[in-house]
Amino acid sequence: MIPLLECRQLTKKYGSITALDNVSLTLNRGRIIGLLGPNASGKTTLIKLICGLLTPSSGEILINGFHPGPESKLKVAYLPDVSFLSEWMTVEQTFNYYRDFYSNFNIDKAYDMLSRLNINKSMKLKAMSKGTKEKVQLILTMSRNADLYCLDEPIGGVDPASRDYILDTIINNYNPEGTILISTHLISDIEKVLDEVVIIKQGTLFMYNSVDNIRENNGMSVDSLFREVFRC
Amino acid sequence: MAWELNSDRPIYMQIMDNIKFSIISGKYPCGDKLPSVRDLAHEAAVNPNTMQKALSELELTGLIQSNRTTGRFVTDDTGLISSVKKELATEYCSEFFEKLHSLGMTDNEIKELISDII
């Protein structure tokens, strides 16, 4: 079976700065994976490469066996860490926009999540708080029927109760064919939801292992391990 | 309500303990069908793969049995359940004694204390 994602000696340089250095990584289907690392370790760069927003300086990346392009973009749902929608749009307009753009956008599912989170569909994005905007963007991303979900800092600005709902949504959306890659600093909040973690350190792959193996081998949680490895 | 899980032990082991406890205490009665992996994962707020692993490990102990078409059941072997119950009770007791010993109490003092309380 073709792996969902394969990175082969992936390197990305921005001028003289090397953001990702020779990363080789294969991710399988049906997993919920945490992408961890301190600030400026290369997490967002890796996600942008997977989504085809950046091109590698060297090495290659394959999604379902394809290089990033139109085929892969249908199969990869990306949630950026910044606001990416026009501020004048209402929630309803963003839903229609996504429906026009992506054939695999499930608008009923999106409205269902919207009502669970008590967000009004005629509200304009510019009138929303940071957390509410994040929720709308997450709904848009998770309502696509994709193989690989790349979520860049999805729960940073969201209150703890909504965070629980979002993690719940992630668990309930679990499908054995799809994989969710979540970049975050809130490790302890999401640790029990994760199968595996990818830890990157200064642009290189530091560790790729299952959460239970890490706990078994180190006798500590991934959160504690992270704090120990990256102690300042 | 998510299950209480602590941070240092593997999650699947804690889930195993949790389900074991529910079987012994009768929340999942002897011979009854267990909820589905998806429902249990949702209840515990853990990843379905982790729940799957915990259930497979529990099958090895015999406490639960899987039936290919109808799901997983609690064993109907009451002897097995009571022996697991005794095992767990012994574990609790030795933790209890360890704690009191570390307070500097002797076995006799502990015995006295227990009979006072009971």
Tab-separated table of C-alpha atoms in Angstrom:
chain	number	residue	atom	x	y	z
A	1	MET	CA	0.000	0.000	0.000
A	2	ILE	CA	1.251	3.493	-0.849
A	3	PRO	CA	1.934	5.490	2.318
A	4	LEU	CA	-0.173	8.574	2.828
A	5	LEU	CA	2.806	10.879	3.130
A	6	GLU	CA	6.417	10.330	2.318
A	7	CYS	CA	9.189	12.888	2.784
A	8	ARG	CA	12.539	11.972	1.318
A	9	GLN	CA	15.556	13.968	2.494
A	10	LEU	CA	13.411	17.034	2.504
A	11	THR	CA	15.306	20.314	2.830
A	12	LYS	CA	13.978	23.859	2.732
A	13	LYS	CA	16.167	26.941	2.819
A	14	TYR	CA	15.065	30.542	3.043
A	15	GLY	CA	18.154	32.353	1.741
A	16	SER	CA	20.929	31.491	4.157
A	17	ILE	CA	18.561	30.060	6.771
A	18	THR	CA	17.888	26.325	6.697
A	19	ALA	CA	14.376	25.782	8.024
A	20	LEU	CA	14.212	22.043	7.359
A	21	ASP	CA	17.288	19.929	7.038
A	22	ASN	CA	17.227	16.501	5.416
A	23	VAL	CA	13.955	15.258	6.904
A	24	SER	CA	12.881	11.744	5.909
A	25	LEU	CA	9.519	10.698	7.264
A	26	THR	CA	6.717	8.325	6.309
A	27	LEU	CA	3.239	8.740	7.773
A	28	ASN	CA	0.558	6.048	7.541
A	29	ARG	CA	-3.195	6.207	7.353
A	30	GLY	CA	-5.633	6.182	10.252
A	31	ARG	CA	-3.483	8.070	12.736
A	32	ILE	CA	-3.748	11.209	14.763
A	33	ILE	CA	-0.256	12.652	14.881
A	34	GLY	CA	1.144	15.572	16.851
A	35	LEU	CA	3.758	17.745	15.168
A	36	LEU	CA	5.794	19.180	17.998
A	37	GLY	CA	8.810	21.379	18.325
A	38	PRO	CA	9.852	24.693	19.877
A	39	ASN	CA	9.255	27.985	18.080
A	40	ALA	CA	11.109	28.300	14.787
A	41	SER	CA	11.870	24.575	14.608
A	42	GLY	CA	10.277	24.173	11.163
A	43	LYS	CA	6.753	22.924	11.908
A	44	THR	CA	4.914	25.414	9.730
A	45	THR	CA	7.479	25.026	6.949
A	46	LEU	CA	6.888	21.265	6.921
A	47	ILE	CA	3.122	21.733	6.782
A	48	LYS	CA	3.390	24.310	3.986
A	49	LEU	CA	5.583	21.927	1.988
A	50	ILE	CA	2.994	19.157	2.419
A	51	CYS	CA	0.253	21.504	1.234
A	52	GLY	CA	2.255	22.595	-1.803
A	53	LEU	CA	2.524	26.214	-0.679
A	54	LEU	CA	6.293	25.975	-0.659
A	55	THR	CA	8.594	23.978	-2.890
A	56	PRO	CA	11.467	22.014	-1.388
A	57	SER	CA	15.032	23.282	-1.890
A	58	SER	CA	16.010	19.621	-2.263
A	59	GLY	CA	14.507	16.227	-1.580
A	60	GLU	CA	10.929	15.337	-2.364
A	61	ILE	CA	7.523	14.933	-0.860
A	62	LEU	CA	4.822	12.480	-1.962
A	63	ILE	CA	1.167	12.431	-0.945
A	64	ASN	CA	-0.633	9.232	-1.942
A	65	GLY	CA	2.332	8.774	-4.261
A	66	PHE	CA	1.881	12.172	-5.966
A	67	HIS	CA	3.987	15.292	-5.749
A	68	PRO	CA	2.034	18.218	-4.289
A	69	GLY	CA	-0.338	19.496	-6.978
A	70	PRO	CA	-4.012	19.470	-7.920
A	71	GLU	CA	-4.408	15.746	-7.054
A	72	SER	CA	-2.870	16.146	-3.632
A	73	LYS	CA	-4.681	19.391	-2.828
A	74	LEU	CA	-8.045	17.679	-3.016
A	75	LYS	CA	-6.800	15.096	-0.530
A	76	VAL	CA	-5.116	17.482	1.897
A	77	ALA	CA	-7.191	19.803	4.083
A	78	TYR	CA	-5.071	22.601	5.475
A	79	LEU	CA	-5.756	24.880	8.403
A	80	PRO	CA	-3.199	27.711	8.434
A	81	ASP	CA	-2.095	29.352	11.657
A	82	VAL	CA	-3.289	32.740	10.425
A	83	SER	CA	-6.615	34.127	9.316
A	84	PHE	CA	-6.957	33.406	5.597
A	85	LEU	CA	-10.517	34.445	4.738
A	86	SER	CA	-11.786	37.853	3.656
A	87	GLU	CA	-12.912	39.844	6.654
A	88	TRP	CA	-16.096	41.139	4.995
A	89	MET	CA	-17.478	37.623	4.493
A	90	THR	CA	-20.194	36.123	6.659
A	91	VAL	CA	-19.895	32.553	7.905
A	92	GLU	CA	-22.516	31.515	5.372
A	93	GLN	CA	-20.499	33.061	2.543
A	94	THR	CA	-17.337	31.244	3.628
A	95	PHE	CA	-19.283	27.956	3.641
A	96	ASN	CA	-20.562	28.579	0.109
A	97	TYR	CA	-17.072	29.600	-0.976
A	98	TYR	CA	-15.652	26.314	0.328
A	99	ARG	CA	-18.480	24.342	-1.266
A	100	ASP	CA	-17.654	25.921	-4.653
A	101	PHE	CA	-13.949	25.351	-4.194
A	102	TYR	CA	-13.813	21.804	-2.840
A	103	SER	CA	-15.956	19.000	-4.184
A	104	ASN	CA	-15.430	17.129	-0.918
A	105	PHE	CA	-16.748	19.881	1.365
A	106	ASN	CA	-19.692	18.597	3.429
A	107	ILE	CA	-21.770	21.705	4.105
A	108	ASP	CA	-24.326	19.911	6.302
A	109	LYS	CA	-21.574	18.776	8.610
A	110	ALA	CA	-20.239	22.330	8.741
A	111	TYR	CA	-23.636	23.759	9.756
A	112	ASP	CA	-24.009	21.050	12.364
A	113	MET	CA	-20.675	21.951	13.970
A	114	LEU	CA	-21.522	25.647	13.732
A	115	SER	CA	-24.696	25.204	15.760
A	116	ARG	CA	-22.877	23.063	18.341
A	117	LEU	CA	-20.442	25.925	18.844
A	118	ASN	CA	-23.244	28.516	18.971
A	119	ILE	CA	-21.970	30.658	16.122
A	120	ASN	CA	-24.420	32.694	14.070
A	121	LYS	CA	-24.137	32.004	10.332
A	122	SER	CA	-24.814	35.603	9.338
A	123	MET	CA	-22.002	36.989	11.453
A	124	LYS	CA	-19.190	38.726	9.582
A	125	LEU	CA	-15.630	37.571	10.203
A	126	LYS	CA	-14.444	41.087	11.045
A	127	ALA	CA	-16.910	41.188	13.947
A	128	MET	CA	-15.529	38.010	15.471
A	129	SER	CA	-13.065	37.468	18.282
A	130	LYS	CA	-9.836	35.632	17.533
A	131	GLY	CA	-11.142	32.397	19.062
A	132	THR	CA	-14.430	32.439	17.151
A	133	LYS	CA	-12.598	33.052	13.878
A	134	GLU	CA	-10.344	30.095	14.659
A	135	LYS	CA	-13.384	27.917	15.262
A	136	VAL	CA	-14.938	28.882	11.908
A	137	GLN	CA	-11.688	28.097	10.105
A	138	LEU	CA	-11.427	24.769	11.871
A	139	ILE	CA	-15.019	23.906	10.932
A	140	LEU	CA	-14.250	24.674	7.283
A	141	THR	CA	-11.185	22.456	7.349
A	142	MET	CA	-12.687	19.536	9.255
A	143	SER	CA	-15.828	19.500	7.104
A	144	ARG	CA	-13.804	18.489	4.091
A	145	ASN	CA	-13.659	14.799	3.386
A	146	ALA	CA	-9.886	14.567	2.994
A	147	ASP	CA	-7.159	11.957	3.531
A	148	LEU	CA	-4.729	14.200	5.342
A	149	TYR	CA	-5.699	17.063	7.604
A	150	CYS	CA	-2.881	19.466	8.402
A	151	LEU	CA	-3.870	21.637	11.335
A	152	ASP	CA	-1.382	24.365	12.202
A	153	GLU	CA	-1.990	25.525	15.782
A	154	PRO	CA	-5.732	24.836	15.722
A	155	ILE	CA	-6.599	25.382	19.380
A	156	GLY	CA	-4.284	28.171	20.506
A	157	GLY	CA	-6.866	30.947	20.929
A	158	VAL	CA	-9.812	28.757	21.855
A	159	ASP	CA	-11.283	28.507	25.370
A	160	PRO	CA	-10.919	25.172	27.262
A	161	ALA	CA	-14.566	24.110	26.853
A	162	SER	CA	-14.497	24.656	23.097
A	163	ARG	CA	-11.094	22.985	23.007
A	164	ASP	CA	-12.716	19.858	24.453
A	165	TYR	CA	-15.424	20.037	21.805
A	166	ILE	CA	-12.835	20.421	19.065
A	167	LEU	CA	-10.813	17.452	20.335
A	168	ASP	CA	-14.062	15.524	20.526
A	169	THR	CA	-14.759	16.446	16.924
A	170	ILE	CA	-11.330	15.233	15.935
A	171	ILE	CA	-11.895	11.889	17.700
A	172	ASN	CA	-15.379	11.465	16.244
A	173	ASN	CA	-14.198	12.300	12.754
A	174	TYR	CA	-11.564	9.652	13.023
A	175	ASN	CA	-11.575	7.515	9.930
A	176	PRO	CA	-9.213	4.616	9.298
A	177	GLU	CA	-8.224	5.978	5.883
A	178	GLY	CA	-7.432	9.493	7.035
A	179	THR	CA	-4.652	10.970	9.103
A	180	ILE	CA	-4.670	14.172	11.103
A	181	LEU	CA	-1.426	16.047	11.623
A	182	ILE	CA	-1.708	18.651	14.377
A	183	SER	CA	0.998	21.169	15.115
A	184	THR	CA	0.661	22.568	18.614
A	185	HIS	CA	2.324	23.753	21.768
A	186	LEU	CA	-0.569	22.627	23.952
A	187	ILE	CA	0.813	19.127	24.280
A	188	SER	CA	-0.797	18.086	27.549
A	189	ASP	CA	-4.230	19.063	26.238
A	190	ILE	CA	-4.056	16.854	23.199
A	191	GLU	CA	-1.643	14.125	24.255
A	192	LYS	CA	-4.297	11.506	25.027
A	193	VAL	CA	-5.881	12.032	21.626
A	194	LEU	CA	-2.640	11.388	19.748
A	195	ASP	CA	-1.343	8.085	18.419
A	196	GLU	CA	2.075	9.315	17.516
A	197	VAL	CA	4.240	12.367	17.715
A	198	VAL	CA	6.774	13.835	15.336
A	199	ILE	CA	9.206	16.085	17.160
A	200	ILE	CA	11.404	18.419	15.157
A	201	LYS	CA	14.360	20.245	16.556
A	202	GLN	CA	16.128	22.984	14.637
A	203	GLY	CA	14.843	21.721	11.314
A	204	THR	CA	15.809	18.081	11.816
A	205	LEU	CA	13.683	15.117	12.784
A	206	PHE	CA	14.354	14.545	16.475
A	207	MET	CA	11.859	11.789	17.205
A	208	TYR	CA	8.992	9.930	15.597
A	209	ASN	CA	7.316	7.450	17.926
A	210	SER	CA	3.995	6.464	19.440
A	211	VAL	CA	2.791	8.249	22.570
A	212	ASP	CA	2.525	4.962	24.464
A	213	ASN	CA	6.065	3.963	23.507
A	214	ILE	CA	7.394	7.301	24.679
A	215	ARG	CA	5.576	6.926	27.998
A	216	GLU	CA	6.740	3.342	28.360
A	217	ASN	CA	10.382	4.033	27.473
A	218	ASN	CA	10.797	7.305	29.343
A	219	GLY	CA	8.348	6.871	32.218
A	220	MET	CA	6.989	10.332	31.527
A	221	SER	CA	4.407	12.020	29.393
A	222	VAL	CA	5.266	13.544	26.026
A	223	ASP	CA	4.653	16.940	27.596
A	224	SER	CA	7.269	16.285	30.317
A	225	LEU	CA	9.701	14.847	27.794
A	226	PHE	CA	9.335	17.921	25.619
A	227	ARG	CA	9.989	20.229	28.567
A	228	GLU	CA	13.071	18.234	29.487
A	229	VAL	CA	14.524	18.047	25.974
A	230	PHE	CA	13.960	21.709	25.178
A	231	ARG	CA	14.652	23.194	28.593
A	232	CYS	CA	15.888	26.767	28.109
B	1	MET	CA	-16.983	13.122	31.358
B	2	ALA	CA	-13.548	12.065	30.163
B	3	TRP	CA	-11.803	9.358	32.147
B	4	GLU	CA	-9.130	10.441	34.516
B	5	LEU	CA	-5.746	9.595	33.082
B	6	ASN	CA	-2.448	10.534	34.638
B	7	SER	CA	0.598	11.577	32.807
B	8	ASP	CA	3.388	9.088	33.324
B	9	ARG	CA	1.998	5.668	32.398
B	10	PRO	CA	1.063	4.544	28.894
B	11	ILE	CA	-2.512	5.555	28.175
B	12	TYR	CA	-3.638	2.124	26.980
B	13	MET	CA	-2.605	0.555	30.323
B	14	GLN	CA	-4.596	3.125	32.260
B	15	ILE	CA	-7.601	2.432	30.054
B	16	MET	CA	-7.182	-1.308	30.689
B	17	ASP	CA	-7.224	-0.661	34.448
B	18	ASN	CA	-10.258	1.542	34.076
B	19	ILE	CA	-12.236	-1.089	32.164
B	20	LYS	CA	-11.064	-3.837	34.518
B	21	PHE	CA	-12.373	-1.753	37.393
B	22	SER	CA	-15.718	-1.247	35.648
B	23	ILE	CA	-16.063	-4.991	35.113
B	24	ILE	CA	-15.227	-5.867	38.715
B	25	SER	CA	-17.493	-3.180	40.115
B	26	GLY	CA	-20.349	-4.363	37.923
B	27	LYS	CA	-20.678	-1.331	35.670
B	28	TYR	CA	-20.145	-3.748	32.797
B	29	PRO	CA	-21.898	-6.856	34.141
B	30	CYS	CA	-20.671	-10.387	33.623
B	31	GLY	CA	-21.609	-11.698	30.171
B	32	ASP	CA	-22.846	-8.325	28.884
B	33	LYS	CA	-21.888	-6.675	25.633
B	34	LEU	CA	-19.368	-3.845	25.877
B	35	PRO	CA	-19.963	-0.509	24.123
B	36	SER	CA	-18.258	-0.147	20.728
B	37	VAL	CA	-14.640	0.997	20.413
B	38	ARG	CA	-15.838	4.302	18.998
B	39	ASP	CA	-18.261	4.930	21.865
B	40	LEU	CA	-15.715	3.961	24.488
B	41	ALA	CA	-13.062	6.160	22.866
B	42	HIS	CA	-15.522	9.030	22.846
B	43	GLU	CA	-16.418	8.473	26.492
B	44	ALA	CA	-12.799	8.297	27.593
B	45	ALA	CA	-11.786	11.137	25.239
B	46	VAL	CA	-8.944	9.120	23.813
B	47	ASN	CA	-7.909	8.081	20.358
B	48	PRO	CA	-9.859	5.066	18.985
B	49	ASN	CA	-6.592	3.297	18.130
B	50	THR	CA	-5.528	3.498	21.769
B	51	MET	CA	-8.888	2.123	22.909
B	52	GLN	CA	-8.563	-0.675	20.373
B	53	LYS	CA	-5.157	-1.575	21.754
B	54	ALA	CA	-6.416	-1.598	25.351
B	55	LEU	CA	-9.322	-3.882	24.416
B	56	SER	CA	-7.085	-6.275	22.490
B	57	GLU	CA	-4.766	-6.519	25.485
B	58	LEU	CA	-7.742	-7.181	27.767
B	59	GLU	CA	-8.852	-9.971	25.454
B	60	LEU	CA	-5.523	-11.680	26.139
B	61	THR	CA	-6.335	-11.701	29.859
B	62	GLY	CA	-9.657	-13.404	29.124
B	63	LEU	CA	-11.692	-10.765	30.917
B	64	ILE	CA	-13.343	-9.802	27.681
B	65	GLN	CA	-14.043	-11.921	24.646
B	66	SER	CA	-14.644	-10.847	21.132
B	67	ASN	CA	-17.204	-12.341	18.885
B	68	ARG	CA	-16.394	-11.692	15.255
B	69	THR	CA	-19.832	-10.442	14.280
B	70	THR	CA	-21.461	-9.112	17.403
B	71	GLY	CA	-18.766	-7.196	19.248
B	72	ARG	CA	-17.018	-7.648	22.546
B	73	PHE	CA	-18.463	-9.174	25.686
B	74	VAL	CA	-17.475	-9.312	29.331
B	75	THR	CA	-16.482	-12.859	30.218
B	76	ASP	CA	-19.189	-15.014	31.834
B	77	ASP	CA	-16.550	-16.721	33.965
B	78	THR	CA	-17.404	-15.342	37.423
B	79	GLY	CA	-14.404	-17.184	38.892
B	80	LEU	CA	-12.051	-15.192	36.683
B	81	ILE	CA	-13.687	-11.912	37.646
B	82	SER	CA	-13.411	-12.636	41.350
B	83	SER	CA	-9.774	-13.648	41.031
B	84	VAL	CA	-9.023	-10.357	39.233
B	85	LYS	CA	-10.948	-8.591	41.968
B	86	LYS	CA	-8.787	-10.218	44.610
B	87	GLU	CA	-5.658	-9.296	42.676
B	88	LEU	CA	-6.706	-5.653	42.527
B	89	ALA	CA	-7.722	-5.590	46.198
B	90	THR	CA	-4.328	-7.023	47.157
B	91	GLU	CA	-2.657	-4.317	45.093
B	92	TYR	CA	-4.655	-1.612	46.895
B	93	CYS	CA	-3.749	-3.123	50.273
B	94	SER	CA	-0.061	-3.229	49.590
B	95	GLU	CA	-0.136	0.408	48.428
B	96	PHE	CA	-1.963	1.270	51.611
B	97	PHE	CA	0.545	-0.551	53.811
B	98	GLU	CA	3.453	0.997	51.958
B	99	LYS	CA	2.081	4.463	52.648
B	100	LEU	CA	1.491	3.793	56.331
B	101	HIS	CA	4.903	2.152	56.715
B	102	SER	CA	6.450	5.273	55.240
B	103	LEU	CA	4.674	7.243	57.976
B	104	GLY	CA	6.584	5.050	60.430
B	105	MET	CA	3.697	2.850	61.546
B	106	THR	CA	4.237	-0.792	62.474
B	107	ASP	CA	1.965	-3.611	61.336
B	108	ASN	CA	0.448	-3.883	64.810
B	109	GLU	CA	-0.315	-0.195	64.967
B	110	ILE	CA	-1.970	-0.428	61.554
B	111	LYS	CA	-4.064	-3.410	62.680
B	112	GLU	CA	-5.205	-1.492	65.739
B	113	LEU	CA	-6.074	1.539	63.684
B	114	ILE	CA	-8.121	-0.532	61.257
B	115	SER	CA	-10.119	-2.250	63.974
B	116	ASP	CA	-10.755	1.160	65.578
B	117	ILE	CA	-12.150	2.495	62.332
B	118	ILE	CA	-14.237	-0.559	61.542
